[in-house]
Coordinates of C-alpha atoms and ligand atoms in Angstrom, one line a residue:
X1 CA 287.7 -81.4 24.1
X2 CA 288.7 -78.6 26.5
X3 CA 292.3 -78.5 27.6
X4 CA 292.9 -79.3 31.3
X5 CA 291.0 -81.5 33.6
X6 CA 288.3 -83.6 31.9
X7 CA 284.8 -83.9 33.4
X8 CA 282.3 -86.7 33.4
X9 CA 278.7 -86.2 34.7
X10 CA 277.0 -89.3 35.9
X11 CA 273.2 -88.9 36.1
X12 CA 271.6 -91.2 38.7
X13 CA 273.5 -92.0 41.9
X14 CA 272.1 -95.5 42.2
X15 CA 274.1 -98.8 42.0
X16 CA 275.4 -98.4 38.4
X17 CA 275.9 -94.6 38.6
X18 CA 277.8 -94.5 41.9
X19 CA 280.0 -97.5 40.9
X20 CA 280.7 -95.9 37.5
X21 CA 281.7 -92.7 39.3
X22 CA 284.0 -94.7 41.5
X23 CA 285.6 -96.6 38.6
X24 CA 286.1 -93.4 36.5
X25 CA 287.8 -91.5 39.4
X26 CA 289.9 -94.4 40.5
X27 CA 291.0 -95.0 36.9
X28 CA 292.2 -91.3 37.0
X29 CA 290.1 -90.6 33.9
X30 CA 288.3 -87.4 34.9
X31 CA 286.7 -85.3 37.6
X32 CA 283.2 -86.7 38.2
X33 CA 279.9 -84.9 38.9
X34 CA 277.3 -87.3 40.3
X35 CA 273.7 -86.0 40.2
X36 CA 270.4 -87.5 41.3
X37 CA 266.9 -86.3 42.0
X38 CA 267.1 -87.6 45.6
X39 CA 268.5 -85.0 48.0
X40 CA 271.6 -86.0 49.8
X41 CA 272.2 -89.3 48.0
X42 CA 274.7 -88.1 45.4
X43 CA 276.3 -85.7 47.9
X44 CA 276.7 -88.6 50.4
X45 CA 278.1 -91.1 47.9
X46 CA 280.4 -88.5 46.4
X47 CA 281.7 -87.4 49.8
X48 CA 282.4 -91.0 50.6
X49 CA 284.2 -91.6 47.3
X50 CA 286.2 -88.3 47.7
X51 CA 287.4 -89.5 51.1
X52 CA 288.6 -92.7 49.4
X53 CA 290.7 -90.8 46.9
X54 CA 293.9 -90.4 49.1
X55 CA 293.8 -94.1 49.8
X56 CA 293.8 -94.8 46.0
X57 CA 296.5 -92.2 45.4
X58 CA 294.5 -90.0 43.1
X59 CA 293.3 -86.5 43.2
X60 CA 290.3 -86.5 40.9
X61 CA 287.3 -84.8 42.3
X62 CA 284.0 -86.6 42.9
X63 CA 281.2 -84.1 43.6
X64 CA 277.6 -84.8 44.4
X65 CA 274.7 -82.5 43.5
X66 CA 271.0 -82.0 42.7
X67 CA 271.7 -79.0 40.6
X68 CA 272.4 -79.2 36.9
X69 CA 274.5 -76.0 37.0
X70 CA 277.2 -78.1 38.5
X71 CA 277.3 -80.4 35.5
X72 CA 278.4 -77.5 33.2
X73 CA 281.2 -78.2 30.7
X74 CA 281.1 -82.0 30.9
X75 CA 283.0 -84.0 28.2
X76 CA 280.9 -87.1 28.7
X77 CA 277.4 -87.5 30.3
X78 CA 276.5 -91.0 31.5
X79 CA 272.8 -91.5 32.0
X80 CA 271.8 -94.2 34.6
X81 CA 268.8 -92.4 36.0
X82 CA 265.6 -94.4 36.0
X83 CA 263.2 -96.7 37.8
X84 CA 263.5 -100.4 38.1
X85 CA 260.5 -102.4 37.1
X86 CA 258.1 -102.8 40.0
X87 CA 255.7 -105.6 40.6
X88 CA 252.6 -105.0 38.6
X89 CA 254.4 -102.7 36.2
X90 CA 254.3 -103.7 32.5
X91 CA 257.3 -103.3 30.2
X92 CA 255.5 -100.5 28.5
X93 CA 254.8 -98.7 31.8
X94 CA 258.5 -98.9 32.5
X95 CA 259.3 -97.7 29.0
X96 CA 257.1 -94.6 29.4
X97 CA 258.3 -93.8 32.9
X98 CA 262.0 -94.1 32.1
X99 CA 261.6 -92.2 28.8
X100 CA 260.1 -89.3 30.7
X101 CA 263.0 -89.4 33.2
X102 CA 265.7 -89.7 30.4
X103 CA 264.0 -86.9 28.4
X104 CA 264.1 -84.5 31.3
X105 CA 267.6 -85.3 32.7
X106 CA 269.3 -85.4 29.3
X107 CA 267.6 -82.2 28.2
X108 CA 268.9 -80.3 31.3
X109 CA 272.4 -81.8 31.1
X110 CA 273.1 -81.1 27.4
X111 CA 271.9 -77.5 27.8
X112 CA 275.0 -77.0 29.9
X113 CA 277.3 -79.3 28.0
X114 CA 276.4 -78.9 24.3
X115 CA 279.6 -80.6 23.1
X116 CA 279.4 -83.7 25.3
X117 CA 279.2 -87.3 24.2
X118 CA 276.1 -88.9 25.9
X119 CA 276.4 -92.5 27.0
X120 CA 273.0 -94.1 27.8
X121 CA 272.7 -96.9 30.4
X122 CA 269.0 -96.7 31.5
X123 CA 266.7 -99.5 30.3
X124 CA 265.1 -100.3 27.9
X125 CA 268.4 -99.3 26.5
X126 CA 267.9 -99.1 22.8
X127 CA 264.7 -97.1 23.2
X128 CA 266.4 -94.7 25.6
X129 CA 269.0 -93.9 22.9
X130 CA 266.1 -92.9 20.6
X131 CA 264.7 -90.6 23.3
X132 CA 268.2 -89.0 23.9
X133 CA 268.7 -88.5 20.2
X134 CA 265.4 -86.8 20.0
X135 CA 265.8 -84.5 23.0
X136 CA 269.4 -83.5 22.3
X137 CA 269.2 -83.1 18.5
X138 CA 272.9 -84.3 18.6
X139 CA 274.4 -86.2 15.7
X140 CA 274.2 -90.0 16.1
X141 CA 278.0 -90.0 16.8
X142 CA 277.5 -88.4 20.2
X143 CA 274.5 -90.5 21.5
X144 CA 275.6 -94.0 22.3
X145 CA 274.1 -96.8 24.3
X146 CA 275.9 -99.2 26.6
X147 CA 274.8 -102.9 26.4
X148 CA 277.0 -104.8 24.0
X149 CA 280.2 -104.3 26.1
X150 CA 278.4 -105.8 29.0
X151 CA 276.8 -108.7 27.0
X152 CA 280.1 -109.5 25.4
X153 CA 281.9 -109.4 28.8
X154 CA 279.4 -111.9 30.1
X155 CA 279.9 -114.1 27.1
X156 CA 283.7 -113.9 27.5
X157 CA 283.4 -114.9 31.2
X158 CA 281.3 -118.0 30.4
X159 CA 283.5 -119.0 27.5
X160 CA 286.6 -118.7 29.7
X161 CA 285.0 -120.7 32.5
X162 CA 283.9 -123.4 30.1
X163 CA 287.4 -123.8 28.6
X164 CA 289.4 -123.2 31.7
X165 CA 291.3 -120.3 30.1
X166 CA 292.0 -116.7 31.0
X167 CA 289.0 -114.4 30.2
X168 CA 291.5 -111.8 29.0
X169 CA 292.4 -114.1 26.0
X170 CA 288.7 -114.4 25.0
X171 CA 287.2 -112.0 22.6
X172 CA 283.4 -112.2 22.0
X173 CA 281.4 -110.6 19.3
X174 CA 277.7 -109.7 19.9
X175 CA 275.3 -107.7 17.8
X176 CA 271.7 -106.5 18.3
X177 CA 269.7 -105.4 21.3
X178 CA 270.3 -105.9 25.0
X179 CA 269.4 -109.2 26.6
X180 CA 266.8 -111.4 24.9
X181 CA 267.4 -110.0 21.5
X182 CA 271.2 -110.1 21.6
X183 CA 272.7 -111.8 18.6
X184 CA 276.0 -113.4 19.5
X185 CA 278.3 -114.4 16.6
X186 CA 280.4 -117.4 17.7
X187 CA 282.3 -117.6 14.5
X188 CA 283.8 -114.1 15.3
X189 CA 284.3 -115.0 18.9
X190 CA 287.8 -116.2 19.6
X191 CA 290.2 -117.6 22.2
X192 CA 293.7 -116.1 21.4
X193 CA 292.6 -115.8 17.8
X194 CA 291.1 -119.3 17.5
X195 CA 287.4 -119.2 16.4
X196 CA 285.1 -120.6 19.1
X197 CA 283.5 -123.3 16.8
X198 CA 287.0 -124.9 16.7
X199 CA 287.0 -125.3 20.4
X200 CA 283.4 -126.1 21.5
X201 CA 280.5 -128.1 20.1
X202 CA 277.5 -126.2 18.8
X203 CA 275.5 -127.5 21.8
X204 CA 277.9 -126.1 24.3
X205 CA 278.1 -122.8 22.4
X206 CA 274.3 -122.6 22.4
X207 CA 274.2 -123.2 26.1
X208 CA 276.7 -120.3 26.7
X209 CA 274.8 -118.0 24.4
X210 CA 271.6 -118.8 26.4
X211 CA 273.3 -118.1 29.6
X212 CA 274.6 -114.8 28.2
X213 CA 271.1 -113.8 27.0
X214 CA 269.9 -114.5 30.5
X215 CA 272.9 -112.9 32.2
X216 CA 271.0 -109.9 33.7
X217 CA 268.2 -112.1 35.0
X218 CA 270.6 -114.6 36.5
X219 CA 272.1 -111.9 38.7
X220 CA 268.7 -110.5 39.6
X221 CA 267.5 -113.9 40.7
X222 CA 270.4 -114.2 43.1
X223 CA 270.3 -110.7 44.4
X224 CA 266.5 -110.8 45.0
X225 CA 266.3 -107.0 44.9
X226 CA 268.2 -104.7 42.5
X227 CA 270.1 -105.8 39.4
X228 CA 273.7 -106.1 38.2
X229 CA 276.0 -103.1 38.6
X230 CA 279.7 -104.1 38.9
X231 CA 280.0 -105.3 35.3
X232 CA 277.7 -102.6 33.9
X233 CA 279.8 -99.9 35.6
X234 CA 283.0 -101.5 34.3
X235 CA 281.5 -101.5 30.8
X236 CA 280.7 -97.8 31.2
X237 CA 284.3 -97.2 32.2
X238 CA 285.6 -98.9 29.0
X239 CA 283.5 -96.7 26.8
X240 CA 284.3 -93.5 28.7
X241 CA 288.0 -94.3 28.6
X242 CA 288.0 -94.9 24.9
X243 CA 286.2 -91.6 24.3
X244 CA 288.3 -89.4 26.7
X245 CA 291.6 -90.9 25.6
X246 CA 290.6 -91.2 21.9
X247 CA 291.7 -94.8 22.0
X248 CA 289.6 -95.8 19.0
X249 CA 288.6 -99.1 20.7
X250 CA 286.3 -101.4 18.7
X251 CA 283.4 -102.0 21.1
X252 CA 279.8 -103.2 20.5
X253 CA 277.6 -100.1 21.2
X254 CA 273.9 -99.2 20.5
X255 CA 273.9 -96.5 17.8
X256 CA 271.4 -95.2 15.3
X257 CA 271.8 -97.1 12.0
X258 CA 271.3 -95.4 8.7
X259 CA 271.3 -98.3 6.3
X260 CA 274.2 -100.2 7.8
X261 CA 273.4 -103.9 8.2
X262 CA 270.3 -103.2 6.1
X263 CA 268.6 -101.3 9.0
X264 CA 267.5 -97.7 8.7
X265 CA 266.4 -95.3 11.5
X266 CA 266.7 -97.8 14.4
X267 CA 269.1 -98.0 17.3
X268 CA 270.8 -101.4 17.3
X269 CA 274.0 -102.8 18.9
X270 CA 276.9 -103.0 16.3
X271 CA 280.7 -102.8 16.5
X272 CA 281.9 -99.3 16.4
X273 CA 285.1 -97.4 16.7
X274 CA 284.9 -95.2 19.8
X275 CA 287.1 -92.1 20.0
X276 CA 287.2 -88.5 21.0
X277 CA 284.2 -87.7 18.8
X278 CA 282.2 -90.5 20.2
X279 CA 281.2 -93.1 17.6
X280 CA 283.7 -92.5 14.7
X281 CA 282.8 -95.4 12.5
X282 CA 280.5 -98.4 12.3
X283 CA 282.2 -101.6 11.3
X284 CA 280.0 -103.6 9.0
X285 CA 280.6 -107.3 8.4
X286 CA 278.9 -109.7 6.1
X287 CA 276.3 -111.8 7.9
X288 CA 274.8 -115.1 7.0
X289 CA 271.1 -115.2 6.1
X290 CA 270.4 -116.6 9.6
X291 CA 272.4 -114.0 11.4
X292 CA 270.8 -111.3 9.3
X293 CA 267.3 -112.6 10.3
X294 CA 268.2 -112.6 14.0
X295 CA 269.5 -109.0 13.8
X296 CA 266.3 -108.0 12.0
X297 CA 264.2 -109.6 14.7
X298 CA 266.3 -107.6 17.3
X299 CA 265.7 -104.4 15.3
X300 CA 262.0 -105.1 15.0
X301 CA 261.7 -105.4 18.8
X302 CA 263.3 -101.9 19.1
X303 CA 260.8 -100.7 16.5
X304 CA 258.0 -101.9 18.7
X305 CA 259.3 -99.8 21.6
X306 CA 259.8 -96.7 19.5
X307 CA 256.3 -97.1 18.1
X308 CA 254.9 -97.3 21.7
X309 CA 256.8 -94.1 22.6
X310 CA 255.5 -92.3 19.5
X311 CA 251.9 -93.4 20.3
X312 CA 252.2 -91.9 23.8
X313 CA 253.0 -88.3 22.8
Ligands
TXD1 O1 273.4 -102.9 30.0 C1 272.7 -102.0 30.5 N1 272.4 -101.0 29.7 C2 272.2 -102.0 31.9 C3 271.1 -101.2 32.2 C4 272.9 -102.7 32.9 C5 272.5 -102.5 34.2 C6 271.5 -101.6 34.6 N2 270.7 -101.1 33.5 C7 269.7 -100.1 33.8 O2 270.4 -98.9 34.3 C8 268.7 -100.4 34.9 O3 267.6 -101.2 34.3 C9 268.2 -99.0 35.2 O4 267.3 -98.5 34.2 C10 269.5 -98.2 35.1 C11 270.1 -97.9 36.5 O5 270.3 -99.1 37.2 P1 270.7 -99.1 38.8 O6 270.9 -100.5 39.2 O7 271.8 -98.1 39.0 O8 269.4 -98.5 39.4 P2 269.2 -97.8 40.8 O9 270.2 -98.2 41.8 O10 267.7 -97.9 41.1 O11 269.5 -96.2 40.4 C12 268.7 -95.4 39.7 C13 268.9 -94.0 40.2 C14 268.3 -93.8 41.6 O12 269.3 -93.3 42.5 C15 267.2 -92.8 41.4 O13 267.1 -91.9 42.5 C16 267.7 -92.1 40.1 O14 268.3 -93.1 39.3 N3 266.7 -91.3 39.5 C17 267.0 -90.0 39.0 N4 268.1 -89.3 39.0 C18 268.0 -88.1 38.4 N5 266.9 -87.6 37.9 C19 265.8 -88.3 37.9 N6 264.6 -87.8 37.3 C20 265.8 -89.6 38.4 N7 264.8 -90.5 38.6 C21 265.4 -91.6 39.2

């Protein structure tokens, strides 16, 4: 990583992108370059954020642009660009549209920042990590998807609410894909070190797991238009912080597996150590037969998306 000021590029100045830019600057992590295809949008949001800087006592730059030349020399590239699913659009339509967008924006960005760590946010998340691996040719250590941090934060929130304890004392362990195919592991989820099954009945745990799986949809149903962005942006912040500050935090991230957990060549959410080099290590734990089957089902759903992508080229 270059000496001096660090730089993070956020591609997509929508809800998640702009909020992530705000969080990163206000956490004093790095200068931020916010880029979007829409003219004026990233410039306007960046100007607004820059004007908030003195009020937050920081001097990190937030710059908006439509020109990839301005992203040059980024340490981390966060990819939030994409379309939301429109009425009448199938999941596969969305997959193909967003894969086209991710392919194009990531290609342009990494040309100017060949050493960057790329953090994917755009949905369908696991498939977008495959697209970014393909277009960058980067080692798997530097192409990482954000989903598990968000899913586990949601699970922690619901566990804390149920037990009437501080969410900061709750630690939750999730594996697998984003949303429906998430595989929560209650026996590794704890409250101040106490395993969850000691504190809640299997029925209550199952109810919280279901709510977590449905976490994105619950917010969408309330908002009516658009989807969650505060917690997703905070999840991005945690990952970027661990990378830029070489914290080696253990976070669930979507990475390409090469035999770990019995899965080869597919992107799946697993616990990893995140440091300056990106994903430094995958932490592998022994699963029960049932957990293994759930993880395999999650991986199979990613395989379905990857096959659809391959068939389209
Ligand atoms: O856990 C997770 N991974 C997620 C994923 C949690 C929350 C949101 N998740 C997904 O992130 C969501 O399904 C979307 O695929 C992305 C971004 O969500 P956001 O809520 O920020 O969407 P917006 O507000 O629609 O913003 C998308 C922006 C918008 O400003 C577009 O103009 C821009 O992306 N966009 C582009 N920017 C640059 N270049 C191109 N080609 C482009 N196309 C669209």
